[in-house]
Structures are given as structure tokens and as C-alpha cells.
Amino acid sequence: MAHDGLGIDGLNLRDSCNSAPISEDAQQGVSENDGGIQITCFSEVANDSTLHFQIIRLEKQIYAWIGCNSSKLGRLYAAAPTRPANLVSVTSILGGASDNTGSGIARRLVVKTGVNIILACNIPKNNPTLEADAERLLMQKLVSLGYRRPKPDGSSV
């Protein structure tokens, strides 16, 4: 099926890092006070599939894209911590009804980082091992970029 507009199959993210006029260096710190953003792109091979990642760090949220063997956008989810019970709410923004693959990853990323997550996910639904590998690789990169919710140590401040 051909797509003339910006449907989920029509967006190509392959060259987005090459054409973005903003910092891509994962080692360069970006102050949260200057309103700057930082883009990090990487690819890994897991279970005979190539996983592509793009992370856009914003001041109080993260946009992440996970692609499997292609540069299609996939389904788009928004997840955020909710008050007062510190639960996580997830909604599907683009791509129809929610599936467990992307919404589950988005929910767990919010729990682990404590920040709002916008996640575009193009991972096959029938491959839980690939889903787990993608989430693990993305979380490892987010930790290396400084995103991790502090663990409660039991001491009062």
C-alpha cells in the first residue's frame, strides 16, 4: 500500500541524525537550563535482527524510537508518571489500538527513569525475546546518558 502522507509507514527516520542541525555527541553534556536537546543514535544486532535506536533528550522528557530491520516509525506511545499513587499512564498516540509491545516498554521506561516518555516502536509483536533485548539496550543507553530514577535507600533527608 502506497502512502502519500505522513502515515506510520511513510515516515523515514534513517537519515534523521545526519540531517539534524543539533548536537549528536552522546558524550557531550547538554545543560537542562539552556533548553538544548541532544540526539543519540545507535544500532545493535540481537537475535539475528538489527535494532535501530534514536533517543532525543529534552528538558523533562525523552523521545525514543526503536526500529527492527527497518526505519519505519511504528506505533507511537506517550507514558508519564501520575499522582498521587506514583502509577504510570500510557496511551497510544499514533498507530491504532495499543499493543503490549510498545506500551509495556514505555511503561517500564517511565518506572525506571521517572520522566515522561514518548516511544515510537516498530518491533514485531510475536518476539518477546527481541522486545526484552531492545528494552535492555535502550535502558543501558539511557543510564549511560544519566537517566535513572534514584533507588530509595531507606534514609530520610
PDB file of C-alpha atoms in Angstrom:
ATOM      1  CA  MET A   1       0.000   0.000   0.000  1.00  0.00           C
ATOM      2  CA  ALA A   2       1.469   3.380  -1.014  1.00  0.00           C
ATOM      3  CA  HIS A   3       1.413   6.246   1.449  1.00  0.00           C
ATOM      4  CA  ASP A   4       1.328   9.817   0.192  1.00  0.00           C
ATOM      5  CA  GLY A   5       1.033  11.456   3.613  1.00  0.00           C
ATOM      6  CA  LEU A   6       2.776  11.040   6.902  1.00  0.00           C
ATOM      7  CA  GLY A   7       1.255   7.723   7.968  1.00  0.00           C
ATOM      8  CA  ILE A   8       3.210   5.420  10.220  1.00  0.00           C
ATOM      9  CA  ASP A   9       4.652   3.551   7.238  1.00  0.00           C
ATOM     10  CA  GLY A  10       5.525   6.757   5.383  1.00  0.00           C
ATOM     11  CA  LEU A  11       7.950   8.290   7.867  1.00  0.00           C
ATOM     12  CA  ASN A  12      11.602   7.531   7.250  1.00  0.00           C
ATOM     13  CA  LEU A  13      13.928   8.137  10.182  1.00  0.00           C
ATOM     14  CA  ARG A  14      17.035   6.625   8.608  1.00  0.00           C
ATOM     15  CA  ASP A  15      18.886   9.889   7.934  1.00  0.00           C
ATOM     16  CA  SER A  16      17.413  11.977  10.750  1.00  0.00           C
ATOM     17  CA  CYS A  17      20.673  12.069  12.705  1.00  0.00           C
ATOM     18  CA  ASN A  18      22.662  13.053   9.631  1.00  0.00           C
ATOM     19  CA  SER A  19      20.406  15.992   8.804  1.00  0.00           C
ATOM     20  CA  ALA A  20      19.688  17.303  12.313  1.00  0.00           C
ATOM     21  CA  PRO A  21      21.478  20.619  12.987  1.00  0.00           C
ATOM     22  CA  ILE A  22      21.818  19.891  16.714  1.00  0.00           C
ATOM     23  CA  SER A  23      24.296  18.011  18.864  1.00  0.00           C
ATOM     24  CA  GLU A  24      24.540  14.244  18.334  1.00  0.00           C
ATOM     25  CA  ASP A  25      27.530  13.535  20.565  1.00  0.00           C
ATOM     26  CA  ALA A  26      26.443  11.202  23.357  1.00  0.00           C
ATOM     27  CA  GLN A  27      29.446  12.220  25.465  1.00  0.00           C
ATOM     28  CA  GLN A  28      28.757  15.966  25.252  1.00  0.00           C
ATOM     29  CA  GLY A  29      26.739  17.215  28.218  1.00  0.00           C
ATOM     30  CA  VAL A  30      23.758  19.439  27.483  1.00  0.00           C
ATOM     31  CA  SER A  31      22.630  21.674  30.293  1.00  0.00           C
ATOM     32  CA  GLU A  32      18.944  21.400  31.097  1.00  0.00           C
ATOM     33  CA  ASN A  33      18.833  25.141  31.650  1.00  0.00           C
ATOM     34  CA  ASP A  34      19.785  26.133  28.113  1.00  0.00           C
ATOM     35  CA  GLY A  35      16.764  24.439  26.530  1.00  0.00           C
ATOM     36  CA  GLY A  36      19.061  22.400  24.275  1.00  0.00           C
ATOM     37  CA  ILE A  37      18.360  18.932  23.080  1.00  0.00           C
ATOM     38  CA  GLN A  38      20.674  16.060  22.327  1.00  0.00           C
ATOM     39  CA  ILE A  39      20.188  13.279  19.789  1.00  0.00           C
ATOM     40  CA  THR A  40      21.793   9.875  20.196  1.00  0.00           C
ATOM     41  CA  CYS A  41      21.517   7.188  17.513  1.00  0.00           C
ATOM     42  CA  PHE A  42      22.873   3.661  17.619  1.00  0.00           C
ATOM     43  CA  SER A  43      22.220   0.179  16.241  1.00  0.00           C
ATOM     44  CA  GLU A  44      22.743  -3.272  17.727  1.00  0.00           C
ATOM     45  CA  VAL A  45      22.276  -6.809  16.459  1.00  0.00           C
ATOM     46  CA  ALA A  46      20.142  -9.062  18.684  1.00  0.00           C
ATOM     47  CA  ASN A  47      18.607 -12.435  17.828  1.00  0.00           C
ATOM     48  CA  ASP A  48      19.570 -12.170  14.145  1.00  0.00           C
ATOM     49  CA  SER A  49      17.733  -8.829  13.867  1.00  0.00           C
ATOM     50  CA  THR A  50      19.154  -5.343  13.652  1.00  0.00           C
ATOM     51  CA  LEU A  51      17.696  -2.964  16.215  1.00  0.00           C
ATOM     52  CA  HIS A  52      17.996   0.752  15.499  1.00  0.00           C
ATOM     53  CA  PHE A  53      17.584   3.344  18.243  1.00  0.00           C
ATOM     54  CA  GLN A  54      17.211   7.091  18.364  1.00  0.00           C
ATOM     55  CA  ILE A  55      16.985   8.988  21.651  1.00  0.00           C
ATOM     56  CA  ILE A  56      16.126  12.668  21.782  1.00  0.00           C
ATOM     57  CA  ARG A  57      16.807  14.105  25.206  1.00  0.00           C
ATOM     58  CA  LEU A  58      14.612  17.041  26.068  1.00  0.00           C
ATOM     59  CA  GLU A  59      14.489  19.023  29.288  1.00  0.00           C
ATOM     60  CA  LYS A  60      11.910  16.943  31.171  1.00  0.00           C
ATOM     61  CA  GLN A  61      11.126  14.099  28.815  1.00  0.00           C
ATOM     62  CA  ILE A  62      12.656  11.593  26.449  1.00  0.00           C
ATOM     63  CA  TYR A  63      11.633  10.710  22.910  1.00  0.00           C
ATOM     64  CA  ALA A  64      12.881   7.265  21.921  1.00  0.00           C
ATOM     65  CA  TRP A  65      12.465   5.318  18.692  1.00  0.00           C
ATOM     66  CA  ILE A  66      13.135   1.598  18.328  1.00  0.00           C
ATOM     67  CA  GLY A  67      13.147   0.103  14.843  1.00  0.00           C
ATOM     68  CA  CYS A  68      13.643  -3.522  13.892  1.00  0.00           C
ATOM     69  CA  ASN A  69      15.219  -4.235  10.485  1.00  0.00           C
ATOM     70  CA  SER A  70      13.698  -1.043   9.038  1.00  0.00           C
ATOM     71  CA  SER A  71      13.420   2.671   9.592  1.00  0.00           C
ATOM     72  CA  LYS A  72       9.629   2.789   9.878  1.00  0.00           C
ATOM     73  CA  LEU A  73       8.194   4.784  12.747  1.00  0.00           C
ATOM     74  CA  GLY A  74       5.773   2.145  14.032  1.00  0.00           C
ATOM     75  CA  ARG A  75       3.288   2.844  16.804  1.00  0.00           C
ATOM     76  CA  LEU A  76       3.732   5.933  18.968  1.00  0.00           C
ATOM     77  CA  TYR A  77       3.066   5.926  22.725  1.00  0.00           C
ATOM     78  CA  ALA A  78       3.145   8.533  25.470  1.00  0.00           C
ATOM     79  CA  ALA A  79       3.775   7.460  29.056  1.00  0.00           C
ATOM     80  CA  ALA A  80       4.012   9.570  32.199  1.00  0.00           C
ATOM     81  CA  PRO A  81       4.026   9.150  35.958  1.00  0.00           C
ATOM     82  CA  THR A  82       0.699  10.045  37.559  1.00  0.00           C
ATOM     83  CA  ARG A  83      -0.086  11.349  41.015  1.00  0.00           C
ATOM     84  CA  PRO A  84      -0.796  10.718  43.838  1.00  0.00           C
ATOM     85  CA  ALA A  85      -0.140   6.964  43.685  1.00  0.00           C
ATOM     86  CA  ASN A  86       3.012   7.119  41.513  1.00  0.00           C
ATOM     87  CA  LEU A  87       1.440   4.926  38.844  1.00  0.00           C
ATOM     88  CA  VAL A  88       2.249   5.165  35.136  1.00  0.00           C
ATOM     89  CA  SER A  89      -0.300   6.091  32.489  1.00  0.00           C
ATOM     90  CA  VAL A  90       0.281   5.048  28.868  1.00  0.00           C
ATOM     91  CA  THR A  91      -1.672   5.978  25.768  1.00  0.00           C
ATOM     92  CA  SER A  92      -1.342   5.198  22.072  1.00  0.00           C
ATOM     93  CA  ILE A  93      -0.886   8.407  20.054  1.00  0.00           C
ATOM     94  CA  LEU A  94      -0.384   7.018  16.555  1.00  0.00           C
ATOM     95  CA  GLY A  95      -0.964   3.637  15.012  1.00  0.00           C
ATOM     96  CA  GLY A  96      -4.354   2.469  16.214  1.00  0.00           C
ATOM     97  CA  ALA A  97      -5.102   0.301  19.183  1.00  0.00           C
ATOM     98  CA  SER A  98      -2.391  -0.210  21.743  1.00  0.00           C
ATOM     99  CA  ASP A  99      -0.377  -3.415  21.777  1.00  0.00           C
ATOM    100  CA  ASN A 100       1.589  -4.816  24.671  1.00  0.00           C
ATOM    101  CA  THR A 101       4.995  -4.492  22.990  1.00  0.00           C
ATOM    102  CA  GLY A 102       5.396  -0.721  22.823  1.00  0.00           C
ATOM    103  CA  SER A 103       3.106   0.227  25.689  1.00  0.00           C
ATOM    104  CA  GLY A 104       4.864  -2.181  28.052  1.00  0.00           C
ATOM    105  CA  ILE A 105       8.297  -0.830  27.152  1.00  0.00           C
ATOM    106  CA  ALA A 106       7.090   2.774  27.567  1.00  0.00           C
ATOM    107  CA  ARG A 107       5.563   1.982  30.981  1.00  0.00           C
ATOM    108  CA  ARG A 108       8.709   0.307  32.275  1.00  0.00           C
ATOM    109  CA  LEU A 109      10.951   3.121  30.981  1.00  0.00           C
ATOM    110  CA  VAL A 110       8.916   5.654  32.977  1.00  0.00           C
ATOM    111  CA  VAL A 111       9.195   3.483  36.087  1.00  0.00           C
ATOM    112  CA  LYS A 112      12.972   3.173  35.644  1.00  0.00           C
ATOM    113  CA  THR A 113      13.721   6.795  34.677  1.00  0.00           C
ATOM    114  CA  GLY A 114      10.994   8.818  36.392  1.00  0.00           C
ATOM    115  CA  VAL A 115      10.497  11.102  33.368  1.00  0.00           C
ATOM    116  CA  ASN A 116       7.858  11.353  30.644  1.00  0.00           C
ATOM    117  CA  ILE A 117       8.498   9.059  27.686  1.00  0.00           C
ATOM    118  CA  ILE A 118       7.375   9.334  24.079  1.00  0.00           C
ATOM    119  CA  LEU A 119       8.167   5.995  22.441  1.00  0.00           C
ATOM    120  CA  ALA A 120       7.903   5.033  18.791  1.00  0.00           C
ATOM    121  CA  CYS A 121       8.198   1.274  18.499  1.00  0.00           C
ATOM    122  CA  ASN A 122       8.484  -0.899  15.407  1.00  0.00           C
ATOM    123  CA  ILE A 123       9.191  -4.314  16.952  1.00  0.00           C
ATOM    124  CA  PRO A 124       7.331  -7.463  15.870  1.00  0.00           C
ATOM    125  CA  LYS A 125       4.584  -8.431  18.339  1.00  0.00           C
ATOM    126  CA  ASN A 126       5.404 -12.134  18.313  1.00  0.00           C
ATOM    127  CA  ASN A 127       9.015 -11.909  19.518  1.00  0.00           C
ATOM    128  CA  PRO A 128       9.243 -11.338  23.304  1.00  0.00           C
ATOM    129  CA  THR A 129      12.983 -12.064  23.348  1.00  0.00           C
ATOM    130  CA  LEU A 130      13.635  -9.298  20.830  1.00  0.00           C
ATOM    131  CA  GLU A 131      11.389  -6.955  22.816  1.00  0.00           C
ATOM    132  CA  ALA A 132      13.339  -7.695  26.019  1.00  0.00           C
ATOM    133  CA  ASP A 133      16.671  -7.178  24.239  1.00  0.00           C
ATOM    134  CA  ALA A 134      15.502  -3.864  22.767  1.00  0.00           C
ATOM    135  CA  GLU A 135      14.310  -2.606  26.151  1.00  0.00           C
ATOM    136  CA  ARG A 136      17.537  -3.696  27.841  1.00  0.00           C
ATOM    137  CA  LEU A 137      19.734  -1.984  25.223  1.00  0.00           C
ATOM    138  CA  LEU A 138      17.662   1.210  25.350  1.00  0.00           C
ATOM    139  CA  MET A 139      17.748   1.308  29.151  1.00  0.00           C
ATOM    140  CA  GLN A 140      21.525   0.729  29.186  1.00  0.00           C
ATOM    141  CA  LYS A 141      21.973   3.720  26.882  1.00  0.00           C
ATOM    142  CA  LEU A 142      19.597   5.878  28.956  1.00  0.00           C
ATOM    143  CA  VAL A 143      21.555   5.007  32.110  1.00  0.00           C
ATOM    144  CA  SER A 144      24.818   5.953  30.374  1.00  0.00           C
ATOM    145  CA  LEU A 145      23.190   9.279  29.425  1.00  0.00           C
ATOM    146  CA  GLY A 146      22.307   9.937  33.064  1.00  0.00           C
ATOM    147  CA  TYR A 147      18.650   8.882  33.182  1.00  0.00           C
ATOM    148  CA  ARG A 148      17.937   6.648  36.150  1.00  0.00           C
ATOM    149  CA  ARG A 149      15.430   7.057  38.921  1.00  0.00           C
ATOM    150  CA  PRO A 150      17.299   7.110  42.252  1.00  0.00           C
ATOM    151  CA  LYS A 151      16.653   3.973  44.282  1.00  0.00           C
ATOM    152  CA  PRO A 152      15.215   4.569  47.719  1.00  0.00           C
ATOM    153  CA  ASP A 153      17.919   3.808  50.255  1.00  0.00           C
ATOM    154  CA  GLY A 154      15.684   3.945  53.313  1.00  0.00           C
ATOM    155  CA  SER A 155      17.367   7.009  54.802  1.00  0.00           C
ATOM    156  CA  SER A 156      15.377  10.160  55.420  1.00  0.00           C
ATOM    157  CA  VAL A 157      16.586  13.537  54.236  1.00  0.00           C
TER     158      VAL A 157
END
